[in-house]
Short mmCIF file of C-alpha atoms and ligand atoms in Angstrom, two decimals:
data_model
loop_
_atom_site.label_atom_id
_atom_site.label_comp_id
_atom_site.label_asym_id
_atom_site.label_seq_id
_atom_site.Cartn_x
_atom_site.Cartn_y
_atom_site.Cartn_z
CA MET A 1 0.30 -82.72 -94.40
CA LYS A 2 0.11 -81.12 -90.97
CA ILE A 3 -2.50 -78.61 -89.91
CA HIS A 4 -2.72 -76.07 -87.10
CA GLU A 5 -4.32 -76.69 -83.74
CA TYR A 6 -7.13 -74.21 -84.43
CA GLN A 7 -8.04 -76.14 -87.59
CA ALA A 8 -7.71 -79.54 -85.92
CA ARG A 9 -10.05 -78.41 -83.13
CA ARG A 10 -12.80 -77.88 -85.68
CA LEU A 11 -12.41 -81.43 -86.96
CA LEU A 12 -12.46 -82.76 -83.41
CA GLU A 13 -15.69 -80.86 -82.79
CA GLU A 14 -17.18 -82.29 -85.98
CA TYR A 15 -16.60 -85.71 -84.47
CA GLY A 16 -18.17 -84.72 -81.18
CA ILE A 17 -14.95 -84.42 -79.17
CA PRO A 18 -15.26 -81.68 -76.54
CA THR A 19 -12.77 -78.80 -76.69
CA PRO A 20 -12.60 -75.56 -74.70
CA ARG A 21 -14.38 -72.54 -76.19
CA GLY A 22 -12.10 -70.30 -78.21
CA GLU A 23 -11.26 -68.51 -81.44
CA VAL A 24 -8.24 -67.89 -83.61
CA ALA A 25 -6.76 -64.38 -83.92
CA SER A 26 -4.22 -62.84 -86.25
CA THR A 27 -3.85 -59.48 -84.47
CA PRO A 28 -3.39 -58.51 -80.80
CA GLU A 29 -6.64 -56.54 -80.94
CA GLU A 30 -8.57 -59.60 -82.10
CA ALA A 31 -6.96 -61.65 -79.34
CA ARG A 32 -7.99 -59.01 -76.80
CA ARG A 33 -11.56 -59.02 -78.06
CA ILE A 34 -11.79 -62.83 -77.93
CA GLY A 35 -10.35 -62.70 -74.42
CA GLU A 36 -13.12 -60.28 -73.47
CA GLU A 37 -15.82 -62.51 -74.95
CA LEU A 38 -14.47 -65.50 -73.06
CA GLY A 39 -14.49 -63.67 -69.75
CA GLY A 40 -10.85 -62.65 -69.31
CA ALA A 41 -9.08 -65.75 -67.98
CA VAL A 42 -7.74 -67.34 -71.16
CA VAL A 43 -4.81 -69.19 -72.68
CA VAL A 44 -3.05 -67.66 -75.69
CA LYS A 45 -1.43 -70.31 -77.88
CA ALA A 46 0.97 -69.73 -80.79
CA GLN A 47 -0.19 -71.62 -83.89
CA VAL A 48 2.78 -73.43 -85.39
CA HIS A 49 3.28 -76.87 -86.91
CA ALA A 50 5.44 -77.96 -83.99
CA GLY A 51 5.07 -79.09 -80.43
CA GLY A 52 7.01 -78.02 -77.36
CA ARG A 53 5.36 -74.60 -77.33
CA GLY A 54 4.81 -74.53 -73.58
CA LYS A 55 8.50 -74.42 -72.67
CA ALA A 56 9.31 -72.11 -75.59
CA GLY A 57 6.98 -69.29 -74.55
CA GLY A 58 4.32 -70.16 -77.10
CA ILE A 59 1.61 -70.76 -74.47
CA LYS A 60 0.61 -68.01 -72.05
CA LEU A 61 -1.99 -68.19 -69.30
CA VAL A 62 -3.44 -64.72 -68.70
CA ASP A 63 -6.12 -63.16 -66.47
CA THR A 64 -7.45 -60.20 -68.45
CA PRO A 65 -8.30 -59.27 -72.07
CA ASP A 66 -5.48 -56.70 -72.12
CA GLU A 67 -2.97 -59.32 -71.07
CA ALA A 68 -4.29 -61.58 -73.82
CA GLY A 69 -3.64 -58.78 -76.32
CA ARG A 70 -0.12 -58.27 -74.98
CA ALA A 71 0.66 -62.00 -75.03
CA ALA A 72 -0.55 -62.14 -78.65
CA ALA A 73 1.58 -59.10 -79.55
CA GLU A 74 4.66 -60.86 -78.16
CA MET A 75 4.01 -63.99 -80.23
CA LEU A 76 2.66 -62.70 -83.53
CA GLY A 77 4.91 -61.84 -86.45
CA ARG A 78 8.02 -63.56 -85.16
CA PRO A 79 9.37 -67.08 -85.28
CA LEU A 80 8.92 -69.46 -82.38
CA VAL A 81 11.82 -71.77 -81.65
CA THR A 82 10.94 -75.01 -79.88
CA HIS A 83 12.89 -78.24 -79.50
CA GLN A 84 10.94 -79.57 -82.47
CA THR A 85 11.79 -76.73 -84.87
CA GLY A 86 15.20 -75.93 -86.32
CA ALA A 87 17.27 -73.14 -84.78
CA THR A 88 15.51 -70.53 -86.95
CA GLY A 89 12.08 -71.56 -85.68
CA VAL A 90 8.74 -71.23 -87.47
CA MET A 91 6.70 -68.09 -88.04
CA VAL A 92 3.69 -67.34 -85.83
CA SER A 93 0.93 -65.70 -87.88
CA ARG A 94 -2.00 -66.67 -85.68
CA VAL A 95 -2.73 -67.35 -82.05
CA LEU A 96 -5.53 -69.41 -80.59
CA VAL A 97 -7.31 -67.86 -77.63
CA VAL A 98 -9.21 -70.37 -75.48
CA GLU A 99 -11.00 -70.20 -72.16
CA ARG A 100 -8.79 -71.29 -69.28
CA THR A 101 -9.60 -74.78 -68.11
CA ASP A 102 -9.31 -75.84 -64.51
CA ILE A 103 -7.15 -78.92 -65.06
CA ALA A 104 -7.27 -81.71 -62.48
CA ARG A 105 -5.25 -84.18 -64.51
CA GLU A 106 -3.47 -84.26 -67.86
CA LEU A 107 -3.59 -87.39 -70.01
CA TYR A 108 -2.10 -88.30 -73.35
CA LEU A 109 -4.08 -89.81 -76.23
CA GLY A 110 -2.61 -90.49 -79.64
CA ILE A 111 -3.20 -92.63 -82.71
CA VAL A 112 -0.63 -93.71 -85.30
CA VAL A 113 -0.42 -96.56 -87.78
CA ASP A 114 1.41 -99.58 -86.45
CA ALA A 115 3.39 -100.46 -89.55
CA ASP A 116 4.11 -104.03 -88.42
CA ALA A 117 0.51 -104.87 -87.57
CA GLY A 118 -0.85 -102.77 -90.44
CA VAL A 119 -3.56 -101.18 -88.31
CA PRO A 120 -4.01 -97.98 -86.33
CA VAL A 121 -2.95 -98.23 -82.71
CA VAL A 122 -4.34 -96.02 -79.98
CA MET A 123 -1.91 -95.04 -77.25
CA ALA A 124 -2.83 -93.43 -73.98
CA SER A 125 -0.99 -92.45 -70.86
CA GLY A 126 -1.78 -90.98 -67.50
CA GLU A 127 1.32 -88.88 -67.95
CA GLY A 128 -0.04 -86.21 -70.27
CA GLY A 129 1.27 -82.74 -70.93
CA VAL A 130 4.88 -83.88 -70.96
CA GLU A 131 6.87 -85.36 -73.79
CA ILE A 132 5.34 -88.68 -74.71
CA GLU A 133 8.67 -89.70 -76.25
CA GLN A 134 10.25 -89.29 -72.82
CA VAL A 135 7.54 -91.42 -71.18
CA ALA A 136 8.03 -94.07 -73.87
CA GLU A 137 11.75 -94.15 -73.19
CA GLU A 138 11.88 -93.97 -69.41
CA THR A 139 8.61 -95.55 -68.23
CA PRO A 140 7.14 -97.45 -71.20
CA GLU A 141 4.81 -99.37 -68.85
CA LYS A 142 2.88 -96.13 -68.37
CA ILE A 143 1.70 -96.18 -71.99
CA VAL A 144 -1.35 -98.34 -72.64
CA ARG A 145 -2.36 -99.47 -76.12
CA ALA A 146 -5.45 -100.55 -77.99
CA THR A 147 -5.21 -101.94 -81.49
CA GLY A 148 -7.87 -101.23 -84.08
CA HIS A 149 -9.24 -103.57 -86.71
CA PRO A 150 -9.19 -102.78 -90.45
CA VAL A 151 -12.91 -103.55 -90.84
CA LEU A 152 -14.41 -103.38 -87.35
CA GLY A 153 -12.52 -100.29 -86.23
CA LEU A 154 -11.86 -99.84 -82.52
CA SER A 155 -14.12 -102.24 -80.62
CA PRO A 156 -16.01 -100.63 -77.74
CA TYR A 157 -14.53 -103.13 -75.28
CA ARG A 158 -10.98 -102.26 -76.35
CA ALA A 159 -11.71 -98.55 -75.92
CA ARG A 160 -13.10 -99.30 -72.44
CA ASP A 161 -10.08 -101.42 -71.52
CA LEU A 162 -7.87 -98.53 -72.53
CA ALA A 163 -9.81 -96.10 -70.34
CA TYR A 164 -9.76 -98.55 -67.39
CA ALA A 165 -6.02 -98.97 -67.71
CA LEU A 166 -5.60 -95.22 -67.17
CA ARG A 167 -7.05 -95.67 -63.65
CA LEU A 168 -9.56 -92.88 -63.97
CA GLY A 169 -12.56 -92.62 -61.70
CA PRO A 170 -15.50 -94.88 -62.68
CA ASP A 171 -17.48 -91.90 -64.01
CA LEU A 172 -14.70 -91.04 -66.43
CA VAL A 173 -14.27 -94.42 -68.10
CA ARG A 174 -17.24 -94.11 -70.41
CA PRO A 175 -16.56 -90.53 -71.68
CA THR A 176 -12.86 -91.30 -72.16
CA ALA A 177 -13.59 -94.50 -74.07
CA ASP A 178 -16.17 -92.64 -76.14
CA LEU A 179 -13.67 -89.89 -76.92
CA ALA A 180 -11.03 -92.43 -77.98
CA SER A 181 -13.58 -94.10 -80.31
CA ARG A 182 -14.46 -90.77 -81.89
CA LEU A 183 -10.81 -89.88 -82.43
CA TYR A 184 -10.29 -93.30 -83.96
CA ARG A 185 -13.16 -92.74 -86.38
CA LEU A 186 -11.72 -89.35 -87.36
CA PHE A 187 -8.29 -90.94 -87.86
CA VAL A 188 -9.64 -93.57 -90.25
CA GLU A 189 -12.19 -91.47 -92.13
CA LYS A 190 -9.81 -88.58 -92.75
CA ASP A 191 -6.79 -90.78 -93.58
CA CYS A 192 -4.63 -89.40 -90.80
CA SER A 193 -1.04 -90.38 -90.22
CA LEU A 194 -1.19 -88.92 -86.71
CA ALA A 195 -3.96 -87.81 -84.37
CA GLU A 196 -2.77 -86.64 -80.99
CA ILE A 197 -4.42 -84.95 -78.03
CA ASN A 198 -1.81 -83.88 -75.49
CA PRO A 199 -2.96 -82.91 -73.00
CA LEU A 200 -6.33 -84.54 -72.80
CA ALA A 201 -7.58 -82.89 -69.64
CA ILE A 202 -9.73 -84.13 -66.82
CA THR A 203 -11.26 -80.91 -65.55
CA GLY A 204 -11.87 -79.95 -61.94
CA ASP A 205 -15.61 -80.57 -62.46
CA GLY A 206 -15.00 -84.03 -63.88
CA ARG A 207 -15.22 -83.57 -67.65
CA VAL A 208 -12.86 -84.89 -70.34
CA LEU A 209 -11.64 -82.13 -72.65
CA ALA A 210 -9.20 -81.99 -75.58
CA LEU A 211 -6.83 -79.12 -74.71
CA ASP A 212 -4.62 -79.61 -77.73
CA ALA A 213 -5.09 -81.17 -81.14
CA LYS A 214 -2.41 -82.32 -83.53
CA LEU A 215 -3.51 -83.90 -86.80
CA ALA A 216 -1.43 -84.93 -89.80
CA PHE A 217 -2.79 -86.51 -92.97
CA GLU A 218 -1.35 -88.96 -95.48
CA ASP A 219 -0.33 -86.85 -98.46
CA ASP A 220 -1.16 -89.67 -100.83
CA ALA A 221 -4.76 -89.76 -99.58
CA LEU A 222 -5.44 -86.03 -99.82
CA PHE A 223 -6.93 -86.42 -103.28
CA ARG A 224 -10.03 -87.92 -101.71
CA HIS A 225 -10.42 -85.17 -99.11
CA PRO A 226 -11.16 -81.92 -100.94
CA GLU A 227 -12.36 -80.53 -97.58
CA LEU A 228 -8.80 -80.77 -96.22
CA ARG A 229 -6.84 -79.54 -99.19
CA ASP A 230 -6.77 -75.85 -98.25
CA LEU A 231 -5.77 -76.43 -94.65
CA GLY A 232 -2.04 -76.74 -95.35
CA ASP A 233 0.26 -73.86 -94.42
CA PRO A 234 3.40 -73.56 -96.57
CA THR A 235 4.90 -70.92 -94.23
CA GLN A 236 5.38 -73.70 -91.66
CA GLU A 237 7.36 -75.94 -93.96
CA ASP A 238 11.05 -76.22 -94.56
CA GLU A 239 11.95 -73.97 -97.48
CA PHE A 240 13.90 -76.71 -99.27
CA GLU A 241 11.24 -79.35 -98.73
CA LEU A 242 8.68 -76.99 -100.18
CA ARG A 243 10.80 -76.28 -103.26
CA ALA A 244 11.36 -79.99 -103.73
CA ARG A 245 7.67 -80.79 -103.47
CA LYS A 246 6.90 -78.20 -106.15
CA ALA A 247 9.30 -80.05 -108.45
CA SER A 248 7.74 -83.42 -107.47
CA LEU A 249 10.91 -84.52 -105.73
CA SER A 250 10.96 -86.36 -102.45
CA PHE A 251 13.27 -84.45 -100.14
CA VAL A 252 13.87 -84.57 -96.41
CA LYS A 253 16.42 -82.38 -94.65
CA LEU A 254 18.52 -84.25 -92.10
CA GLU A 255 20.29 -82.59 -89.19
CA GLY A 256 23.97 -83.05 -88.59
CA GLY A 257 25.13 -84.47 -91.93
CA ARG A 258 27.39 -82.83 -94.54
CA VAL A 259 26.81 -84.91 -97.66
CA GLY A 260 24.08 -83.84 -100.07
CA CYS A 261 22.74 -86.98 -101.73
CA MET A 262 20.94 -87.30 -105.03
CA VAL A 263 19.58 -90.79 -105.54
CA ASN A 264 16.83 -92.37 -107.63
CA GLY A 265 14.44 -94.69 -105.81
CA ALA A 266 13.64 -94.63 -102.10
CA GLY A 267 15.23 -98.02 -101.44
CA LEU A 268 18.51 -97.04 -103.03
CA ALA A 269 18.35 -93.68 -101.22
CA MET A 270 17.97 -95.36 -97.84
CA ALA A 271 20.70 -97.91 -98.53
CA THR A 272 22.96 -95.08 -99.69
CA MET A 273 22.36 -93.09 -96.53
CA ASP A 274 23.02 -96.11 -94.33
CA ILE A 275 26.27 -97.01 -96.03
CA THR A 276 27.71 -93.50 -96.31
CA GLY A 277 26.50 -92.70 -92.79
CA THR A 278 28.25 -95.75 -91.33
CA ALA A 279 31.42 -94.79 -93.16
CA GLY A 280 31.47 -91.40 -91.42
CA ALA A 281 30.01 -89.34 -94.26
CA ALA A 282 26.57 -88.61 -92.78
CA PRO A 283 23.90 -87.39 -95.22
CA ALA A 284 22.56 -83.84 -94.94
CA ASN A 285 19.39 -84.83 -96.74
CA PHE A 286 17.35 -87.60 -98.25
CA LEU A 287 16.61 -86.78 -101.88
CA ASP A 288 14.87 -89.25 -104.11
CA VAL A 289 14.44 -87.90 -107.62
CA GLY A 290 12.19 -90.85 -108.39
CA GLY A 291 12.00 -92.99 -111.47
CA GLY A 292 10.68 -90.64 -114.11
CA ALA A 293 12.50 -87.38 -113.37
CA ASP A 294 13.40 -85.16 -116.32
CA GLU A 295 16.34 -82.83 -116.86
CA ASN A 296 14.61 -79.84 -115.22
CA GLN A 297 13.72 -81.78 -112.11
CA ILE A 298 17.30 -83.02 -111.79
CA ALA A 299 18.60 -79.48 -112.19
CA GLU A 300 16.25 -78.26 -109.45
CA ALA A 301 17.28 -81.18 -107.23
CA PHE A 302 20.93 -80.23 -107.66
CA ARG A 303 20.18 -76.55 -106.93
CA ILE A 304 18.33 -77.48 -103.74
CA ILE A 305 21.28 -79.55 -102.55
CA VAL A 306 23.78 -76.78 -103.34
CA SER A 307 21.70 -74.13 -101.53
CA ASP A 308 21.86 -76.05 -98.27
CA PRO A 309 24.77 -74.45 -96.35
CA ASP A 310 25.31 -77.68 -94.37
CA VAL A 311 26.30 -79.52 -97.54
CA LYS A 312 30.07 -79.72 -98.08
CA ALA A 313 30.18 -82.49 -100.69
CA ILE A 314 27.66 -84.06 -103.05
CA PHE A 315 27.07 -87.72 -103.72
CA ILE A 316 25.22 -88.71 -106.88
CA ASN A 317 24.15 -92.35 -106.80
CA LEU A 318 21.98 -93.19 -109.79
CA PHE A 319 20.90 -96.40 -111.37
CA GLY A 320 19.85 -95.57 -114.91
CA GLY A 321 16.52 -97.13 -115.82
CA ILE A 322 13.51 -95.06 -116.71
CA LEU A 323 15.67 -92.11 -115.68
CA ARG A 324 18.67 -92.43 -117.98
CA CYS A 325 22.09 -91.45 -116.64
CA ASP A 326 22.74 -89.02 -119.50
CA VAL A 327 19.49 -87.17 -118.77
CA ALA A 328 20.45 -86.87 -115.09
CA ALA A 329 23.94 -85.68 -116.00
CA ARG A 330 22.51 -83.01 -118.34
CA GLY A 331 20.30 -81.76 -115.52
CA ILE A 332 23.32 -81.53 -113.22
CA ALA A 333 25.33 -79.78 -115.94
CA ALA A 334 22.54 -77.22 -116.39
CA ALA A 335 22.50 -76.45 -112.65
CA ALA A 336 26.30 -76.40 -112.48
CA GLY A 337 26.20 -73.58 -115.02
CA ASP A 338 24.54 -71.33 -112.38
CA LYS A 339 27.96 -70.46 -110.96
CA GLY A 340 26.76 -70.96 -107.41
CA ARG A 341 28.83 -72.76 -104.80
CA GLN A 342 31.22 -75.22 -106.43
CA LEU A 343 31.18 -78.31 -104.26
CA PRO A 344 33.20 -81.46 -104.82
CA LEU A 345 31.10 -84.23 -106.25
CA VAL A 346 31.31 -88.01 -106.05
CA ALA A 347 29.32 -89.83 -108.72
CA LEU A 348 28.34 -93.47 -108.97
CA MET A 349 26.42 -94.04 -112.18
CA ARG A 350 25.26 -97.37 -113.49
CA GLY A 351 22.62 -98.65 -115.84
CA THR A 352 21.28 -97.06 -118.99
CA ASN A 353 23.68 -94.63 -120.69
CA ALA A 354 26.01 -94.56 -117.68
CA ASP A 355 29.09 -93.96 -119.86
CA GLU A 356 27.56 -90.95 -121.51
CA GLY A 357 26.35 -89.67 -118.14
CA ARG A 358 29.86 -89.88 -116.71
CA ARG A 359 31.31 -88.11 -119.74
CA ILE A 360 28.82 -85.25 -119.39
CA LEU A 361 29.63 -84.91 -115.68
CA LEU A 362 33.36 -84.69 -116.42
CA GLY A 363 32.59 -81.90 -118.87
CA THR A 364 30.77 -79.74 -116.30
CA GLY A 365 33.97 -78.25 -114.94
CA LEU A 366 32.98 -79.37 -111.44
CA ASP A 367 35.38 -81.25 -109.17
CA VAL A 368 33.99 -84.69 -110.08
CA ARG A 369 35.22 -88.02 -108.65
CA LEU A 370 33.82 -90.97 -110.55
CA VAL A 371 33.54 -94.26 -108.66
CA ASP A 372 32.36 -97.74 -109.65
CA ASP A 373 30.85 -99.01 -106.42
CA LEU A 374 29.67 -97.91 -102.99
CA ALA A 375 32.80 -99.23 -101.25
CA HIS A 376 34.93 -96.78 -103.23
CA ALA A 377 32.32 -94.05 -102.92
CA THR A 378 32.76 -93.80 -99.14
CA GLY A 379 36.51 -93.23 -99.46
CA ALA A 380 35.99 -90.66 -102.21
CA LEU A 381 33.38 -88.93 -100.08
CA ALA A 382 35.70 -88.63 -97.09
CA ASP A 383 38.24 -87.06 -99.42
CA ALA A 384 35.66 -84.76 -101.01
CA LEU A 385 34.40 -83.68 -97.60
CA GLU A 386 37.89 -82.65 -96.58
CA GLN A 387 38.19 -80.61 -99.75
CA GLY A 388 34.67 -79.18 -99.42
CA ALA A 389 35.15 -78.17 -95.80
CA ALA A 390 38.37 -76.37 -96.67
CA GLN A 391 36.64 -74.18 -99.25
P1 LIG B 1 2.60 -78.30 -77.07
O1 LIG B 1 3.62 -78.89 -76.15
O2 LIG B 1 3.21 -77.35 -78.05
O3 LIG B 1 1.77 -79.34 -77.73
O4 LIG B 1 1.62 -77.42 -76.20
P2 LIG B 1 0.29 -77.86 -75.43
O5 LIG B 1 -0.87 -77.25 -76.09
O6 LIG B 1 0.24 -79.33 -75.25
O7 LIG B 1 0.45 -77.17 -74.02
C1 LIG B 1 1.51 -77.42 -73.12
C2 LIG B 1 1.01 -77.21 -71.71
O8 LIG B 1 0.34 -75.97 -71.58
C3 LIG B 1 -0.04 -78.25 -71.31
O9 LIG B 1 0.52 -79.40 -70.78
C4 LIG B 1 -0.89 -77.51 -70.31
O10 LIG B 1 -0.35 -77.64 -69.01
C5 LIG B 1 -0.80 -76.07 -70.73
N1 LIG B 1 -2.03 -75.73 -71.49
C6 LIG B 1 -2.23 -75.84 -72.80
N2 LIG B 1 -3.48 -75.51 -73.14
C7 LIG B 1 -4.09 -75.15 -71.98
C8 LIG B 1 -5.41 -74.72 -71.65
O11 LIG B 1 -6.28 -74.58 -72.50
N3 LIG B 1 -5.65 -74.44 -70.36
C9 LIG B 1 -4.72 -74.57 -69.39
N4 LIG B 1 -5.03 -74.26 -68.15
N5 LIG B 1 -3.47 -74.99 -69.67
C10 LIG B 1 -3.16 -75.29 -70.93
MN1 LIG B 2 0.41 -80.60 -76.81
#
């Protein structure tokens, strides 16, 4: 689960990480008033669950309260399109108004879980403000790392090493190391999947200040953080992903593909995507209906796939176990009765009640191509895509 910058700032403050003064506003008038309280020279920042706001017009530096109001009016109530959002963008319902900081230097500080090492890793760079992905690609030596420990956390000496490696002035090493330690503690205690401050600013008067705050939490750990539960914002999420989550399905929209996939089990789903992708039938989504899905969930899964305009053909790859093939096929048949878009379908069904499942699929009236293995599925998919694209 992601949260907005204005919410993440509060958590940072709870952990003693300095941030510029500011307030969140949902109307231009509120933004103007906050601008007035802060003395006029402020930054107005669109609150969306996506980065890249600076270049997209989602961050405006202004000199007067009236300008703050106008900047807010331009952002509020319309979608912001950044390189991290889709082409339709995400809706801006709030702006953050913060005092303008005199920035001497912009740094990057981020924490993620290193899946190989199984511990959080702190990354920092003297090249803040810009895309950290770009730094990682072009000048990876400019990113310094400090690894945490599952029990001991981030040792003070590692935090100091990290700060030294950024080549800050001697007075800045201690506050920067301290800030990194606090962010690390937040990351662990709140079960974050990402904690990122970009830019972390060195101010003209020599302070270290978090000018941005991106936090994301492990969904599976939210049950032990009632204080976080209400911070989510469904308006920022992909419509299909939201629908899928409501039906307890695991769905991720993928850009560029044309095959809607329905698979049970994450491992099978990933293998399916790899194999069909390599064969030129790139997936438009990742949809894992899971082990214990029922007929209604399958029907909803099928509807979600069909409503995605990018999808030109559907691939059903199910291994009947706890989820029996006939149950899955009944769910698909129920959704096929909606009389929505009729897309060609390739089905690979094995395991429990596969024969009955196949029979039910053939009775749906859909253009169904039954296959017995993945090798044949790729050929059938290419064929189905041609047919689907022609419709
Ligand atoms: P993001 O790319 O969407 O994460 O947007 P950021 O909040 O990181 O802002 C992008 C750029 O806007 C930063 O690199 C800064 O140069 C500038 N910026 C953001 N917040 C402030 C601020 O509070 N004061 C000043 N002076 N500049 C800011
Ligand atoms: Mn940022």
